[in-house]
mmCIF file of C-alpha atoms in Angstrom:
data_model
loop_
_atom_site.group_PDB
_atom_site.id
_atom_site.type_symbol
_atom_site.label_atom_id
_atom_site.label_comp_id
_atom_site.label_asym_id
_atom_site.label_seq_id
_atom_site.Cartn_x
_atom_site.Cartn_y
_atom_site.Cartn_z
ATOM 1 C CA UNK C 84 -16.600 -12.886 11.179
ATOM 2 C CA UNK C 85 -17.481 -10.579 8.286
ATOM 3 C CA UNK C 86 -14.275 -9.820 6.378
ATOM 4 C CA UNK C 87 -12.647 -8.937 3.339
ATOM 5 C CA UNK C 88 -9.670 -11.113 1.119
ATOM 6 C CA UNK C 89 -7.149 -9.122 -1.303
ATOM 7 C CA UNK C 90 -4.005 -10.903 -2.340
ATOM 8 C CA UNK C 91 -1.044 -9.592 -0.431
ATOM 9 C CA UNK C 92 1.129 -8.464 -3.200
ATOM 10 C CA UNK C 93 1.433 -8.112 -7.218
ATOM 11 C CA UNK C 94 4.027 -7.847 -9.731
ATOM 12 C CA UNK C 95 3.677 -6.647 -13.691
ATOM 13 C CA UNK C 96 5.340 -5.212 -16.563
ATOM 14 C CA UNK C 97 4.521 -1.924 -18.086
ATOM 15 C CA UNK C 98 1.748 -2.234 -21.032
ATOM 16 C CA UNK C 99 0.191 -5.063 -18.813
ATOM 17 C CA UNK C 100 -3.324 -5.756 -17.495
ATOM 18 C CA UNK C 101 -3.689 -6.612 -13.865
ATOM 19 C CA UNK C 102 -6.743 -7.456 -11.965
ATOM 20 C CA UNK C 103 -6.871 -7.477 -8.531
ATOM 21 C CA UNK C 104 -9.182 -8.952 -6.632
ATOM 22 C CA UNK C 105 -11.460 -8.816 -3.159
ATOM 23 C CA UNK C 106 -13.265 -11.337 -1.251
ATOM 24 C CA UNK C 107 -16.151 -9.904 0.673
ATOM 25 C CA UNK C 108 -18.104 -12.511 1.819
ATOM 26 C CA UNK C 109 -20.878 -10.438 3.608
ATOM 27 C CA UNK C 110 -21.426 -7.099 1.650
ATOM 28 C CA UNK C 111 -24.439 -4.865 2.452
ATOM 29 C CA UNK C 112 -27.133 -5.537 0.246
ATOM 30 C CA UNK C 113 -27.557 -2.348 -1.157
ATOM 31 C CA UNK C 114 -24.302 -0.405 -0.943
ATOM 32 C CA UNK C 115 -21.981 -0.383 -3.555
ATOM 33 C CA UNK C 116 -17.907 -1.248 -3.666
ATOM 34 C CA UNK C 117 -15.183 1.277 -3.582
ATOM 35 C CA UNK C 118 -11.371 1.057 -4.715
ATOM 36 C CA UNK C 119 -8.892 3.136 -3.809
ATOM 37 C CA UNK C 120 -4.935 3.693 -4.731
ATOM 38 C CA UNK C 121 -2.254 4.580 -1.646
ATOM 39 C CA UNK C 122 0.749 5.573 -2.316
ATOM 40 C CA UNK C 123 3.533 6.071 0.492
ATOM 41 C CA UNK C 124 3.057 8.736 2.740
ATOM 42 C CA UNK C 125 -0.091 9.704 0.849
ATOM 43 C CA UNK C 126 -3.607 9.520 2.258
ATOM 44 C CA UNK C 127 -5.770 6.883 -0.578
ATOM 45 C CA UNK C 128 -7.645 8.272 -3.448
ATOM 46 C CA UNK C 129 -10.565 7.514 -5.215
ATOM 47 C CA UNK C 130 -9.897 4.773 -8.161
ATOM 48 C CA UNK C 131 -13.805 3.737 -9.189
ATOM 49 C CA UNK C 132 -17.008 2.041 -7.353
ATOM 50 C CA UNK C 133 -19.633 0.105 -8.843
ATOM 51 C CA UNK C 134 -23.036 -1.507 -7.327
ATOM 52 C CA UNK C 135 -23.217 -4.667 -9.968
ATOM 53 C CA UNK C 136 -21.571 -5.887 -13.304
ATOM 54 C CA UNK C 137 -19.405 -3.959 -15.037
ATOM 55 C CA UNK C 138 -18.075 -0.316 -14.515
ATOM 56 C CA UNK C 139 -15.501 1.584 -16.590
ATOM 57 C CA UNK C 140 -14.043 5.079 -16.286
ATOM 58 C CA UNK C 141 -10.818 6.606 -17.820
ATOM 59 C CA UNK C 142 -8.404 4.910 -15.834
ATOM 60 C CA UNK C 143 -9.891 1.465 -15.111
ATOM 61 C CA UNK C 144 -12.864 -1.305 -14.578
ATOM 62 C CA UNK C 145 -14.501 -2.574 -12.600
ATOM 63 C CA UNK C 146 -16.342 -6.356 -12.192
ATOM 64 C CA UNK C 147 -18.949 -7.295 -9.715
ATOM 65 C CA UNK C 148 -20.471 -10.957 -10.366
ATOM 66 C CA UNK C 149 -23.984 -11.859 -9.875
ATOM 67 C CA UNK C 150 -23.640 -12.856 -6.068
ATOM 68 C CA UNK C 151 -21.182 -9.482 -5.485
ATOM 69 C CA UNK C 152 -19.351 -11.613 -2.973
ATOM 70 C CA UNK C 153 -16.553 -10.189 -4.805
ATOM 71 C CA UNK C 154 -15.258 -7.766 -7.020
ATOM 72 C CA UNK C 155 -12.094 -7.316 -9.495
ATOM 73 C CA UNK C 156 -10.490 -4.137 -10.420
ATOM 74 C CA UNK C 157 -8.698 -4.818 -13.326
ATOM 75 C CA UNK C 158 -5.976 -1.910 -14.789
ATOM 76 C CA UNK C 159 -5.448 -1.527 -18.562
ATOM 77 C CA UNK C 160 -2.130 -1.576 -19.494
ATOM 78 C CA UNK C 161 0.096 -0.451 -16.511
ATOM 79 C CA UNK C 162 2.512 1.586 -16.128
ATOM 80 C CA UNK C 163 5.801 2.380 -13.444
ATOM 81 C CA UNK C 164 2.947 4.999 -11.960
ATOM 82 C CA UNK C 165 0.476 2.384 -10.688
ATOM 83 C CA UNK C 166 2.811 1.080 -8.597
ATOM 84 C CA UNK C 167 1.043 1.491 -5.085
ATOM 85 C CA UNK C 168 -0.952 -0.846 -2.797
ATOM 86 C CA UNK C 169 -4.646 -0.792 -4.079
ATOM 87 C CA UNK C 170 -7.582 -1.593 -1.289
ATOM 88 C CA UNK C 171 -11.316 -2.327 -1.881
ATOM 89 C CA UNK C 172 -13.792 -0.405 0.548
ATOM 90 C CA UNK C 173 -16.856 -2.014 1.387
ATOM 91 C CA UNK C 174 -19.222 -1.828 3.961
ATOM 92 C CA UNK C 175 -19.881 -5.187 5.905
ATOM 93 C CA UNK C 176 -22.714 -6.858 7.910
ATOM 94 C CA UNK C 177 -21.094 -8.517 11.569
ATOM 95 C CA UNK C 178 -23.824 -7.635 13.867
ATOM 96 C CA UNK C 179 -24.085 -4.361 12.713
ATOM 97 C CA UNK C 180 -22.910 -2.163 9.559
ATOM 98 C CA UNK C 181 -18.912 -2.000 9.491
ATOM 99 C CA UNK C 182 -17.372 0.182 7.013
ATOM 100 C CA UNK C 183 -13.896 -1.599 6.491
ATOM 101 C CA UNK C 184 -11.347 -1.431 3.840
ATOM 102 C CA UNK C 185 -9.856 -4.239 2.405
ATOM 103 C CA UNK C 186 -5.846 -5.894 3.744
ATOM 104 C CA UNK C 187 -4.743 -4.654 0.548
ATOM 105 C CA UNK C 188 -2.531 -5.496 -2.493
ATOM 106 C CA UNK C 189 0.825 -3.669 -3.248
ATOM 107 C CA UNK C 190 0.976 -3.946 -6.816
ATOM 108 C CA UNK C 191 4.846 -3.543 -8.660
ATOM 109 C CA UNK C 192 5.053 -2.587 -11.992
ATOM 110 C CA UNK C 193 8.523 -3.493 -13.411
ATOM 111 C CA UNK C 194 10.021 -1.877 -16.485
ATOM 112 C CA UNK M 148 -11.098 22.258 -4.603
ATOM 113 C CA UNK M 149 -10.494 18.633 -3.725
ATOM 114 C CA UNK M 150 -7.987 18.772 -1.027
ATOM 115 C CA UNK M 151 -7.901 18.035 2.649
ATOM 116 C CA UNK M 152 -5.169 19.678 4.825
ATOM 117 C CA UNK M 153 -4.061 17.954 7.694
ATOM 118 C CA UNK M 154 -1.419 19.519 10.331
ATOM 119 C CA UNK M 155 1.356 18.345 11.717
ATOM 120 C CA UNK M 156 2.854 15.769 9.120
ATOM 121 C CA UNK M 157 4.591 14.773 11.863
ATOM 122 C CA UNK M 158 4.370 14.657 15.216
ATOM 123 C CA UNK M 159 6.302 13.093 18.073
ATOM 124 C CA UNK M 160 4.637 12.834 21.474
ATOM 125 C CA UNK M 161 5.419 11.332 25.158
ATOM 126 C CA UNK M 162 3.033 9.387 26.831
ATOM 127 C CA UNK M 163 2.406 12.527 29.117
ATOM 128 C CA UNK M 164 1.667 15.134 26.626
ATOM 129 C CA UNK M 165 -1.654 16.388 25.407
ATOM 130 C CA UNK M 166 -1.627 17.208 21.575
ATOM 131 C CA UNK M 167 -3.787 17.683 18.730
ATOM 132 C CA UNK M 168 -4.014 16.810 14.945
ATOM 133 C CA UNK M 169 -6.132 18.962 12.897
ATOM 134 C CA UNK M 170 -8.216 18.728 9.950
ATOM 135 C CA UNK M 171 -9.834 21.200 7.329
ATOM 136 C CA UNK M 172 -11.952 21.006 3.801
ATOM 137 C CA UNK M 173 -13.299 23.227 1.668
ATOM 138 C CA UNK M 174 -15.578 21.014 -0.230
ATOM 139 C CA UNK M 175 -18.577 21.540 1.747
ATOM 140 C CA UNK M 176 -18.598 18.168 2.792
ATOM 141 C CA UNK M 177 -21.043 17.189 5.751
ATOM 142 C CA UNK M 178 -18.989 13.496 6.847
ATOM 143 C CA UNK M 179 -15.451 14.032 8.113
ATOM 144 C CA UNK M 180 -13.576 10.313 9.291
ATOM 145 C CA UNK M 181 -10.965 9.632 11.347
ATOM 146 C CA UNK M 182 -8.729 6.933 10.584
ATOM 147 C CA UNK M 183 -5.408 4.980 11.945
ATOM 148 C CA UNK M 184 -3.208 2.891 9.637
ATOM 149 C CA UNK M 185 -0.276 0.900 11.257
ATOM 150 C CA UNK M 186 2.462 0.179 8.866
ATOM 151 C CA UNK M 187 1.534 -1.963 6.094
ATOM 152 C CA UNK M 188 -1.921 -2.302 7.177
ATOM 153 C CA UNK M 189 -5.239 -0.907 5.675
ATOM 154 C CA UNK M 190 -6.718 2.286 7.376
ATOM 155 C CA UNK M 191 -8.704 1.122 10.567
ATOM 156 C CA UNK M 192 -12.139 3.414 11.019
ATOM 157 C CA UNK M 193 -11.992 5.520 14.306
ATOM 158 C CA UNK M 194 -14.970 7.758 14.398
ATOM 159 C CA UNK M 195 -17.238 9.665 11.586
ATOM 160 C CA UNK M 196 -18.753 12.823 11.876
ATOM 161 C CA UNK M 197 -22.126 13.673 9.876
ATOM 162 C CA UNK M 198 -23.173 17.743 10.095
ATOM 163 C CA UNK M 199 -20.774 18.205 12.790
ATOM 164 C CA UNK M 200 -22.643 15.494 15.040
ATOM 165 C CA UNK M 201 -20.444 12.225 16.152
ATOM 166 C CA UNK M 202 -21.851 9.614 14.377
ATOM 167 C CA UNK M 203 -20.101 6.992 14.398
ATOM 168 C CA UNK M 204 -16.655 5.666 17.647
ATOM 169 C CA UNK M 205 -15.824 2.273 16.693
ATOM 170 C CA UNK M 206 -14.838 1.538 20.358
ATOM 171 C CA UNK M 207 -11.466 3.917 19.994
ATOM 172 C CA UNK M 208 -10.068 4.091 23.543
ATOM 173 C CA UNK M 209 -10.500 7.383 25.648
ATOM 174 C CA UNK M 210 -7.329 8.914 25.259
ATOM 175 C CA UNK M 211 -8.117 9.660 21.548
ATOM 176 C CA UNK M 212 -11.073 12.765 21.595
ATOM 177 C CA UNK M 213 -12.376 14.024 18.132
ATOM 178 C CA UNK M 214 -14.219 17.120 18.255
ATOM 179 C CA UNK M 215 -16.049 19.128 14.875
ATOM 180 C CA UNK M 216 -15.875 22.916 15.596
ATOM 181 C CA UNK M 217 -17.771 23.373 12.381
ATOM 182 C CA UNK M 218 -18.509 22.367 9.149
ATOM 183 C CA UNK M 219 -14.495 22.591 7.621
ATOM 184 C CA UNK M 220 -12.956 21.723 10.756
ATOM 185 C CA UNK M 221 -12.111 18.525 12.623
ATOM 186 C CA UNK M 222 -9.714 17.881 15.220
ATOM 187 C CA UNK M 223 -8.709 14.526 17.040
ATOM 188 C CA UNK M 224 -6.941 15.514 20.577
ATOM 189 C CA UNK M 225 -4.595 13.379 21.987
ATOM 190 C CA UNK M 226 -4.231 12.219 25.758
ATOM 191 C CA UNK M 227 -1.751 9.738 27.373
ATOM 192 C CA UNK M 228 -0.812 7.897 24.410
ATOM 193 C CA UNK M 229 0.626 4.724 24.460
ATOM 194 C CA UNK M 230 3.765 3.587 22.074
ATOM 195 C CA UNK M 231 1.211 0.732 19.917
ATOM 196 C CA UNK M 232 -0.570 4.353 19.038
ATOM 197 C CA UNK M 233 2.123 5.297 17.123
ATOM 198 C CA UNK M 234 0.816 5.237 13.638
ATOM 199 C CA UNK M 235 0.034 7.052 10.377
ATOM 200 C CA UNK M 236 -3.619 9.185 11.162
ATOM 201 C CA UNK M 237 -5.608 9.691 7.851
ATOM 202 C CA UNK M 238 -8.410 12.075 7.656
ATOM 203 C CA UNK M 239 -11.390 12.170 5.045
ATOM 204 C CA UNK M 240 -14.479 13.853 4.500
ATOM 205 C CA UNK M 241 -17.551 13.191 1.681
ATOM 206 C CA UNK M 242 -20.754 13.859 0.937
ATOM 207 C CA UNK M 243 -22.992 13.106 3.791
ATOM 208 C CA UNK M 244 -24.392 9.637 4.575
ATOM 209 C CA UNK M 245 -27.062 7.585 3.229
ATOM 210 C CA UNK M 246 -29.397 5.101 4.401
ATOM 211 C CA UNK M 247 -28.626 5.395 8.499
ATOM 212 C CA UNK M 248 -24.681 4.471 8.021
ATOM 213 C CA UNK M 249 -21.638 5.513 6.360
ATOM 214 C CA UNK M 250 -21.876 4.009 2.572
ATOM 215 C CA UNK M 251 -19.229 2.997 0.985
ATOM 216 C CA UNK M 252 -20.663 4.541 -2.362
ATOM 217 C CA UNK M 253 -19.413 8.186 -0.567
ATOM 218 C CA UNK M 254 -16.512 9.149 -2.189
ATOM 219 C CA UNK M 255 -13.953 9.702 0.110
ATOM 220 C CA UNK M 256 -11.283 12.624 -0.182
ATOM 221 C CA UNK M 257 -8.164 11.709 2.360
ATOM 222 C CA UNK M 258 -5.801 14.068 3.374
ATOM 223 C CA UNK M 259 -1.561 13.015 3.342
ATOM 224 C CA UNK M 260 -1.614 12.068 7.494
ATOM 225 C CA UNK M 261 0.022 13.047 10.006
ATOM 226 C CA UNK M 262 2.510 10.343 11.547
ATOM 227 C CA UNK M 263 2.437 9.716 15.085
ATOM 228 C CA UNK M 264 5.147 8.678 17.085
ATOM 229 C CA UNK M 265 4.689 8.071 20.716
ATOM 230 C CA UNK M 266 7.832 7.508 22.998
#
């Protein structure tokens, strides 16, 4: 069964990196992999995708290995804001396309 | 213009009534999703619409019935709910598809929810 693996929960300090992870063990070849932020009682929003390698933008990075069986979102120096549960997005083969997000990991940044 | 609107926030229904959530962008977006998220759970695809055309049920039961008016509009209307339907229901819309499905390389603009309770 085609599925995706974040760990359930996170805890940081402000002015700490955190990377996050996801397990997707049967990606579509050629689509790429999404991450997204939720906070309560908000719909997600768009964090940064990527295809292969690496991928940066203003407010994070992104790492795809070789096999992109996985990928790692990794958050420069957090702060009491990024608190929120952050999910991968990924579209998977299991008999046919399924576009599923990832269980997702609530992240805590403490003070 | 990056928002999507969804009406109500909140919504309580019995298992009897027929309701509707609603759904509008302004991006000029041709996909529009449907999605259900359970407490503490990741949103669950329900259906995808690409140029107003349903594109894409992932087996949601009959008593849930999207429809696309038009290009801004989307609307999910609900029928005989049960209480496990209670949950938090997330539209989206993006750019339209690539490649025959729904890509995960669309950026995808969600609206707040509305939250669903069914008695």
């Amino acid at each position: 069964l085609a599925k995706t693996t974040q760990p359930i929960s996170m805890d940081s300090y402000e002015g700490q990196e955190v990377n996050i992870t996801c397990s997707h063990n049967n990606i579509a070849t050629n689509d790429y992999i999404t991450w997204y932020q939720q906070f309560p009682s908000q719909g997600p929003r768009f964090i940064i995708q990527g295809y292969k390698t690496k991928v940066t933008n203003e407010v994070a990075s992104l790492f795809i290995p070789a096999d992109r069986k996985s990928s790692t979102l990794s958050l420069p120096r957090v702060s009491l804001s990024d608190t929120a549960v952050y999910y991968c997005l990924v579209v998977l083969w299991d008999s046919s396309y399924k576009l599923i997000f990832g269980s997702g990991t609530r992240l805590l940044v403490r003070p | 213009d990056t928002e999507v609107t969804q009406t109500p926030k909140h919504l309580v229904m019995g298992m009897t009534n027929k309701k509707s959530l609603k759904c509008e962008q302004h991006m000029g977006h041709r996909a529009m999703y449907w999605y259900k998220q359970k407490a503490k759970k990741p949103p669950e695809l329900m259906f995808v619409y690409s140029y107003e055309k349903l594109s894409i049920n992932e087996s949601v039961p009959s008593r849930f019935s999207p429809e696309c008016p038009n290009s801004s509009l989307l609307n999910l209307h609900l029928h005989a709910l049960q209480p496990e339907d209670s949950a938090l229901y997330l539209c989206a819309s993006s750019q339209e598809p690539s490649e025959g499905y729904f890509s995960a390389k669309n950026i995808q603009y969600f609206g707040a929810g509305t939250r669903l309770s069914v008695l």
